Each structure stands twice: as structure tokens, then as C-alpha cells.
GROMACS .gro file of C-alpha atoms in nm:
model
  314
    1PHE     CA    1   1.968  -2.887   1.096
    2LEU     CA    2   1.975  -3.279   1.123
    3LEU     CA    3   2.325  -3.283   1.299
    4LEU     CA    4   2.160  -3.030   1.539
    5LEU     CA    5   1.872  -3.243   1.632
    6GLN     CA    6   2.118  -3.559   1.682
    7GLU     CA    7   2.337  -3.364   1.904
    8ARG     CA    8   2.038  -3.212   2.109
    9TYR     CA    9   1.837  -3.526   2.106
   10SER     CA   10   2.083  -3.817   2.079
   11VAL     CA   11   1.825  -3.997   1.851
   12SER     CA   12   2.049  -4.092   1.547
   13SER     CA   13   1.803  -4.383   1.464
   14GLY     CA   14   1.513  -4.125   1.446
   15LEU     CA   15   1.747  -3.917   1.228
   16ASP     CA   16   1.822  -4.220   1.008
   17LYS     CA   17   1.459  -4.262   0.947
   18LEU     CA   18   1.418  -3.893   0.855
   19ALA     CA   19   1.688  -3.910   0.628
   20THR     CA   20   1.503  -4.193   0.459
   21PHE     CA   21   1.194  -4.056   0.459
   22GLN     CA   22   1.322  -3.733   0.261
   23GLN     CA   23   1.364  -3.959  -0.041
   24THR     CA   24   1.015  -4.147   0.011
   25ASP     CA   25   0.686  -4.049  -0.101
   26MET     CA   26   0.526  -3.932   0.210
   27SER     CA   27   0.181  -3.986   0.081
   28GLU     CA   28   0.256  -4.359   0.120
   29VAL     CA   29   0.367  -4.327   0.464
   30ASP     CA   30   0.127  -4.411   0.726
   31ASP     CA   31   0.044  -4.145   0.982
   32ASP     CA   32   0.106  -4.391   1.279
   33VAL     CA   33   0.464  -4.462   1.159
   34LYS     CA   34   0.546  -4.063   1.126
   35VAL     CA   35   0.428  -4.016   1.483
   36VAL     CA   36   0.657  -4.322   1.580
   37MET     CA   37   0.930  -4.168   1.427
   38LEU     CA   38   0.905  -3.819   1.583
   39THR     CA   39   0.861  -3.974   1.920
   40SER     CA   40   1.189  -4.165   1.855
   41MET     CA   41   1.364  -3.829   1.807
   42GLY     CA   42   1.246  -3.752   2.169
   43PHE     CA   43   0.936  -3.555   2.121
   44ASP     CA   44   0.624  -3.626   2.334
   45ILE     CA   45   0.349  -3.825   2.154
   46ASP     CA   46   0.083  -3.557   2.201
   47VAL     CA   47   0.302  -3.292   2.065
   48ALA     CA   48   0.409  -3.495   1.784
   49THR     CA   49   0.071  -3.606   1.680
   50ALA     CA   50  -0.041  -3.253   1.695
   51ALA     CA   51   0.235  -3.107   1.492
   52LEU     CA   52   0.169  -3.349   1.220
   53ARG     CA   53  -0.200  -3.265   1.219
   54ALA     CA   54  -0.098  -2.895   1.187
   55CYS     CA   55   0.156  -2.954   0.931
   56ASN     CA   56  -0.093  -3.162   0.703
   57GLY     CA   57   0.156  -3.490   0.738
   58ASP     CA   58   0.459  -3.313   0.651
   59VAL     CA   59   0.742  -3.455   0.864
   60GLU     CA   60   0.996  -3.206   0.804
   61ARG     CA   61   0.783  -2.927   0.877
   62ALA     CA   62   0.636  -3.120   1.184
   63VAL     CA   63   0.988  -3.131   1.323
   64GLU     CA   64   1.043  -2.735   1.278
   65ASN     CA   65   0.688  -2.717   1.448
   66CYS     CA   66   0.786  -2.920   1.744
   67LEU     CA   67   1.090  -2.726   1.795
   68GLY     CA   68   0.890  -2.380   1.809
   69GLY     CA   69   0.990  -2.286   1.437
   70GLY     CA   70   0.624  -2.244   1.296
   71ASP     CA   71   0.297  -2.389   1.226
   72GLU     CA   72   0.240  -2.493   0.884
   73GLY     CA   73  -0.061  -2.687   0.836
   74GLY     CA   74  -0.360  -2.822   0.655
   75GLY     CA   75  -0.724  -2.646   0.631
   76GLY     CA   76  -1.012  -2.696   0.872
   77ASP     CA   77  -1.371  -2.618   0.897
   78ALA     CA   78  -1.398  -2.286   1.037
   79SER     CA   79  -1.671  -2.046   0.908
   80ALA     CA   80  -1.655  -1.674   0.876
   81SER     CA   81  -1.966  -1.643   1.077
   82THR     CA   82  -1.784  -1.726   1.371
   83ALA     CA   83  -1.464  -1.529   1.300
   84ALA     CA   84  -1.534  -1.177   1.469
   85ASP     CA   85  -1.569  -1.360   1.781
   86SER     CA   86  -1.227  -1.522   1.770
   87THR     CA   87  -0.951  -1.410   2.020
   88SER     CA   88  -0.639  -1.557   2.108
   89ALA     CA   89  -0.476  -1.620   2.448
   90VAL     CA   90  -0.152  -1.535   2.277
   91SER     CA   91  -0.203  -1.207   2.063
   92ALA     CA   92  -0.390  -0.905   2.152
   93GLY     CA   93  -0.507  -0.886   1.797
   94ARG     CA   94  -0.889  -0.987   1.667
   95ILE     CA   95  -0.949  -1.215   1.409
   96VAL     CA   96  -1.193  -1.022   1.168
   97GLN     CA   97  -1.207  -1.268   0.873
   98LEU     CA   98  -1.152  -1.633   0.881
   99SER     CA   99  -1.148  -1.873   0.581
  100ASN     CA  100  -1.174  -2.220   0.548
  101VAL     CA  101  -0.961  -2.183   0.219
  102SER     CA  102  -0.584  -2.193   0.302
  103GLN     CA  103  -0.279  -2.239   0.083
  104TYR     CA  104  -0.298  -2.574   0.148
  105THR     CA  105  -0.647  -2.628  -0.023
  106SER     CA  106  -0.489  -2.635  -0.357
  107ALA     CA  107  -0.216  -2.929  -0.413
  108ASP     CA  108   0.004  -2.681  -0.582
  109GLY     CA  109  -0.039  -2.397  -0.294
  110ARG     CA  110   0.166  -2.543  -0.017
  111SER     CA  111   0.470  -2.314  -0.108
  112ALA     CA  112   0.287  -2.030  -0.252
  113CYS     CA  113   0.256  -1.831   0.060
  114THR     CA  114   0.505  -1.534  -0.072
  115CYS     CA  115   0.301  -1.489  -0.398
  116ILE     CA  116  -0.029  -1.479  -0.174
  117ALA     CA  117   0.105  -1.243   0.054
  118LEU     CA  118   0.217  -1.034  -0.228
  119CYS     CA  119  -0.148  -1.076  -0.381
  120CYS     CA  120  -0.318  -0.940  -0.057
  121ALA     CA  121  -0.072  -0.652  -0.033
  122ASP     CA  122  -0.155  -0.545  -0.404
  123ARG     CA  123  -0.534  -0.561  -0.375
  124PHE     CA  124  -0.525  -0.404  -0.039
  125LEU     CA  125  -0.300  -0.103  -0.129
  126ARG     CA  126  -0.470  -0.043  -0.450
  127SER     CA  127  -0.842  -0.038  -0.264
  128VAL     CA  128  -0.766   0.149   0.043
  129SER     CA  129  -0.671   0.497   0.141
  130SER     CA  130  -0.600   0.640   0.497
  131LYS     CA  131  -0.968   0.717   0.543
  132SER     CA  132  -1.144   0.428   0.381
  133THR     CA  133  -1.255   0.132   0.549
  134ASN     CA  134  -1.100  -0.189   0.562
  135PRO     CA  135  -1.157  -0.382   0.235
  136ILE     CA  136  -1.099  -0.739   0.376
  137SER     CA  137  -1.368  -0.996   0.344
  138PHE     CA  138  -1.407  -1.333   0.315
  139SER     CA  139  -1.385  -1.324  -0.052
  140PHE     CA  140  -1.095  -1.117  -0.019
  141LEU     CA  141  -0.893  -1.407   0.132
  142THR     CA  142  -1.025  -1.676  -0.079
  143ASP     CA  143  -0.979  -1.514  -0.412
  144GLU     CA  144  -0.633  -1.366  -0.339
  145ILE     CA  145  -0.506  -1.707  -0.227
  146MET     CA  146  -0.652  -1.877  -0.539
  147ARG     CA  147  -0.466  -1.576  -0.742
  148GLY     CA  148  -0.142  -1.642  -0.528
  149VAL     CA  149  -0.134  -2.004  -0.618
  150GLN     CA  150  -0.179  -1.915  -1.002
  151VAL     CA  151   0.122  -1.670  -0.973
  152TYR     CA  152   0.326  -1.925  -0.805
  153ASN     CA  153   0.253  -2.188  -1.061
  154SER     CA  154   0.339  -1.927  -1.353
  155ILE     CA  155   0.651  -1.853  -1.198
  156LYS     CA  156   0.734  -2.210  -1.145
  157SER     CA  157   0.644  -2.338  -1.481
  158ALA     CA  158   0.876  -2.063  -1.646
  159GLN     CA  159   1.161  -2.205  -1.434
  160SER     CA  160   1.393  -2.477  -1.457
  161GLY     CA  161   1.459  -2.631  -1.126
  162GLY     CA  162   1.475  -2.331  -0.856
  163VAL     CA  163   1.365  -2.323  -0.500
  164GLU     CA  164   1.038  -2.439  -0.384
  165HIS     CA  165   0.972  -2.130  -0.158
  166MET     CA  166   1.042  -1.808  -0.323
  167SER     CA  167   1.134  -1.467  -0.160
  168ALA     CA  168   0.942  -1.164  -0.249
  169GLU     CA  169   1.252  -1.046  -0.421
  170GLU     CA  170   1.244  -1.348  -0.629
  171VAL     CA  171   0.877  -1.325  -0.721
  172LEU     CA  172   0.880  -0.944  -0.808
  173SER     CA  173   1.186  -1.007  -1.047
  174SER     CA  174   1.013  -1.281  -1.221
  175ILE     CA  175   0.812  -1.176  -1.557
  176ALA     CA  176   0.489  -1.330  -1.398
  177GLY     CA  177   0.577  -1.133  -1.084
  178ARG     CA  178   0.626  -0.782  -1.259
  179GLU     CA  179   0.310  -0.836  -1.458
  180ALA     CA  180   0.086  -0.930  -1.135
  181PHE     CA  181   0.234  -0.684  -0.925
  182ALA     CA  182   0.315  -0.370  -1.145
  183SER     CA  183   0.163  -0.155  -0.894
  184LEU     CA  184   0.383  -0.256  -0.599
  185LYS     CA  185   0.686  -0.044  -0.525
  186LEU     CA  186   0.961  -0.159  -0.292
  187ARG     CA  187   1.039   0.161  -0.041
  188GLY     CA  188   1.387   0.177   0.098
  189GLY     CA  189   1.495  -0.182   0.028
  190VAL     CA  190   1.466  -0.508   0.200
  191ARG     CA  191   1.528  -0.489   0.566
  192GLN     CA  192   1.667  -0.776   0.757
  193GLY     CA  193   1.621  -0.857   1.118
  194VAL     CA  194   1.682  -1.119   1.379
  195LEU     CA  195   1.403  -1.251   1.645
  196SER     CA  196   1.523  -1.195   1.998
  197SER     CA  197   1.409  -1.271   2.327
  198ASP     CA  198   1.491  -0.889   2.394
  199PRO     CA  199   1.197  -0.684   2.311
  200SER     CA  200   1.414  -0.391   2.261
  201SER     CA  201   1.660  -0.538   2.018
  202PRO     CA  202   1.741  -0.290   1.734
  203LEU     CA  203   1.701  -0.597   1.470
  204GLY     CA  204   1.389  -0.707   1.622
  205LEU     CA  205   1.028  -0.736   1.485
  206GLU     CA  206   0.905  -0.389   1.654
  207ALA     CA  207   1.220  -0.207   1.537
  208VAL     CA  208   1.217  -0.334   1.160
  209LEU     CA  209   0.837  -0.254   1.137
  210ASN     CA  210   0.865   0.070   1.307
  211GLY     CA  211   1.126   0.144   1.031
  212CYS     CA  212   0.914   0.019   0.736
  213GLN     CA  213   0.621   0.223   0.851
  214ASN     CA  214   0.857   0.551   0.867
  215GLU     CA  215   1.068   0.497   0.580
  216SER     CA  216   1.177   0.839   0.443
  217SER     CA  217   1.151   0.729   0.073
  218GLY     CA  218   0.812   0.651   0.128
  219ASP     CA  219   0.475   0.827   0.148
  220LYS     CA  220   0.390   0.877   0.535
  221SER     CA  221   0.048   0.940   0.448
  222ARG     CA  222  -0.027   0.618   0.272
  223TRP     CA  223  -0.062   0.252   0.377
  224THR     CA  224   0.255   0.026   0.381
  225ALA     CA  225   0.241  -0.341   0.330
  226VAL     CA  226   0.544  -0.532   0.471
  227ILE     CA  227   0.611  -0.891   0.329
  228ILE     CA  228   0.783  -1.085   0.620
  229THR     CA  229   0.964  -1.386   0.543
  230LYS     CA  230   1.083  -1.631   0.805
  231SER     CA  231   1.197  -1.939   0.574
  232PRO     CA  232   0.989  -2.137   0.503
  233GLU     CA  233   0.694  -1.915   0.581
  234THR     CA  234   0.561  -1.569   0.448
  235VAL     CA  235   0.281  -1.327   0.588
  236VAL     CA  236   0.196  -0.979   0.543
  237VAL     CA  237   0.107  -0.703   0.742
  238LEU     CA  238  -0.045  -0.388   0.647
  239LEU     CA  239   0.051  -0.055   0.837
  240PRO     CA  240  -0.133   0.257   0.847
  241PRO     CA  241  -0.013   0.590   0.785
  242SER     CA  242   0.267   0.688   1.008
  243SER     CA  243   0.037   1.009   1.108
  244PRO     CA  244  -0.309   0.880   1.100
  245SER     CA  245  -0.592   1.128   1.107
  246THR     CA  246  -0.802   0.927   1.377
  247SER     CA  247  -0.676   0.744   1.656
  248GLY     CA  248  -0.819   0.431   1.830
  249ASP     CA  249  -0.885   0.232   1.493
  250GLU     CA  250  -0.765  -0.120   1.461
  251GLY     CA  251  -0.551  -0.007   1.193
  252TYR     CA  252  -0.249  -0.267   1.202
  253VAL     CA  253  -0.361  -0.601   0.993
  254LEU     CA  254  -0.209  -0.923   0.955
  255ILE     CA  255  -0.304  -1.142   0.685
  256ASP     CA  256  -0.201  -1.501   0.683
  257SER     CA  257  -0.255  -1.790   0.462
  258HIS     CA  258  -0.137  -2.069   0.705
  259PRO     CA  259  -0.355  -2.198   0.947
  260ARG     CA  260  -0.249  -2.115   1.290
  261PRO     CA  261  -0.409  -2.358   1.561
  262GLN     CA  262  -0.236  -2.129   1.824
  263LEU     CA  263  -0.437  -1.838   1.695
  264SER     CA  264  -0.770  -2.045   1.672
  265ALA     CA  265  -0.737  -2.033   1.308
  266ASP     CA  266  -0.778  -2.344   1.124
  267GLY     CA  267  -0.749  -2.169   0.787
  268SER     CA  268  -0.627  -1.832   0.628
  269TYR     CA  269  -0.724  -1.532   0.826
  270ALA     CA  270  -0.703  -1.166   0.868
  271MET     CA  271  -0.657  -1.007   1.218
  272THR     CA  272  -0.637  -0.650   1.306
  273HIS     CA  273  -0.446  -0.481   1.620
  274ASN     CA  274  -0.474  -0.145   1.772
  275SER     CA  275  -0.114  -0.079   1.801
  276LEU     CA  276   0.237  -0.204   1.640
  277ASP     CA  277   0.294  -0.338   1.996
  278SER     CA  278  -0.015  -0.580   1.973
  279LEU     CA  279   0.074  -0.678   1.585
  280VAL     CA  280   0.426  -0.781   1.715
  281ARG     CA  281   0.280  -0.979   1.993
  282THR     CA  282   0.094  -1.184   1.750
  283LEU     CA  283   0.381  -1.214   1.511
  284GLN     CA  284   0.618  -1.359   1.802
  285SER     CA  285   0.348  -1.630   1.849
  286ILE     CA  286   0.378  -1.714   1.481
  287PHE     CA  287   0.748  -1.665   1.463
  288PRO     CA  288   0.908  -1.741   1.810
  289PHE     CA  289   1.256  -1.674   1.903
  290THR     CA  290   1.427  -2.016   1.914
  291ASP     CA  291   1.724  -2.087   2.124
  292LEU     CA  292   1.936  -2.364   1.980
  293GLY     CA  293   2.139  -2.392   2.299
  294ASN     CA  294   2.476  -2.294   2.444
  295ASP     CA  295   2.644  -2.539   2.193
  296VAL     CA  296   2.553  -2.338   1.890
  297GLY     CA  297   2.759  -2.031   1.806
  298ASP     CA  298   2.602  -1.666   1.784
  299MET     CA  299   2.627  -1.644   1.408
  300MET     CA  300   2.428  -1.971   1.377
  301GLN     CA  301   2.156  -1.854   1.643
  302MET     CA  302   2.124  -1.523   1.419
  303MET     CA  303   2.102  -1.705   1.085
  304TYR     CA  304   1.830  -1.944   1.210
  305ASN     CA  305   1.621  -1.637   1.380
  306SER     CA  306   1.669  -1.412   1.082
  307PHE     CA  307   1.404  -1.272   0.887
  308ASP     CA  308   1.336  -1.059   0.589
  309ALA     CA  309   1.099  -0.760   0.553
  310TYR     CA  310   1.001  -0.573   0.228
  311PRO     CA  311   0.841  -0.256   0.283
  312LEU     CA  312   0.583  -0.192  -0.029
  313GLN     CA  313   0.338   0.094  -0.144
  314ALA     CA  314   0.118   0.122  -0.431
   0.00000   0.00000   0.00000
């Protein structure tokens, strides 16, 4: 990744700084120095400043942000009272719950997004049926973020080393994960996809989610939760029964523990959509396709833009 940056931006001095910072306690580095480092890599100062703010000062994630790979960030002061009126220019969805609590509220939660997504899926699927109302509330988001962080810490404390960001498969196979998510069952196995600029791609978000919703081994009369991981971030989407009894309901739900400035969400949020297409458009704003340039091979392009989807039912 660093070599790719060096080749694209010809900024070896900036990369040397990044390599040095990777071995430095980032809490001791002044924000102005971080901005200088990013601008020396060829990024506009306004872009660099916004990326660092969105990523809570994390330089490596800020680089990903500047390249269009995501928007990890710290919390804000958003309130639930204004959440229902929030709309986004890049999404056809509607934010129905917004919390000032995110995975970054806890010092131990910055890498807990997969556990949080599974907690949200677990609670939603256990409490909702195809005819019930949406159970998501301000307390739902807050409680499940805190529970997800607790599950994450339980898994990490039982490991010796291991990766910081865990996949849903790793969480569900752990002792703490099996205890916390005993009601969740994987339907049809993990589906792998590739972000693409072609909306009709057979491996794109819409095709993968459509396959999850209509998975033959699942119960089509029940809701399906899909854990989506585009490393290093995980979100959960909730898909209604594939043959709903009513139409027009905003039945496609996205729950995200990351702040998303591009969606006017300064903390965790839940967003409803009236169609799969609308949901996909929101997901594409979170996980955009990244063109690495003609000098990067097709396989590397696919690997960088790959994502995993875990369809689950209670």
C-alpha cells in the first residue's frame, strides 16, 4: 500500500514520515504535524484536515479516507431529536435514529465494529418479525455499541496476539462469540463480492445482497441480517422477507457504528431505505469503488475492492 502511494504521488519523504509514525505513539504527535505529513504526500490541506478530523487523528485511516476508502472517525454532538429530519445528498435513505455514541466513544472500541454489527443483528432479529414495527431506537444503538465493545474485549483478552479487526467468522467461532450470538445462524455461507463502477456487476453489492435475501437455505418469510466487511470496516444491513406482505415500507435498514460525515452522521446511526437499490446507493457512498490506476493489475484491483457478506437469521 505504501509503495502504491509512493508510485502514484512520488512523495517518498511523506512515506518515510508515515513509516516513522507507524512506530510512534500517535497521541504524542501534534495534529498540525499530521496535516503537514499528509499534505507532503500530495493531499490538499483541506482534504487532509477533514480526513484527520473524521478519523480521530489516525494517520493511516486518514490516508485511506483521502484515497476514498472510507470515513472512520470520532464522535460528535449530534442529538436524536434531529435525526429524523436528516437526509443525505449521496443517499436515498433516511436516518431514523442518530446517537452521539459511536464505537470511538470507548477507548477499547475503535476496532470493535464487527462485534457491534453482530450485536445489532442479534437484537434486531430476535425482536422483529415480518409484520412488527422497527425496534431500533436511540437506546438500541447505544446499548448494542457498548455490548459489542464488551464482546470484542472478551475475545481479545482470550487471544494471544491476533488481528485487531476481526471478521464475523472469527467472532462467531470464538468462545465469547458463540455465547453472545447463539441465536444467529449463517445461511448459505459467506459471500464474497467486489466493489465495481459497473452497477450490474455479478459480484457487486446489489447482486450479493439480492443473493443473501433470496438464499435458498434461509427462511424467506423472515428478516435477514447481512454483516458486510470491507476491511477495516464492518456494518450490518437488515433485509426484509423476500416476499413481504406489504409494500411501500422503508424495510431495508443500515446500522453503522462509524461516524459518516458524508451522510450527516457524527455518531452511530440507523438509516431506512424503501428499496434494495436505495440501500446499495448508501453503501456505495460508504464503500466506494477505488480505481488504483492503470499501473495496478486486475487482481490487485479486485483484492483492494473486495468485501465479504455474512447472511444471518435468528
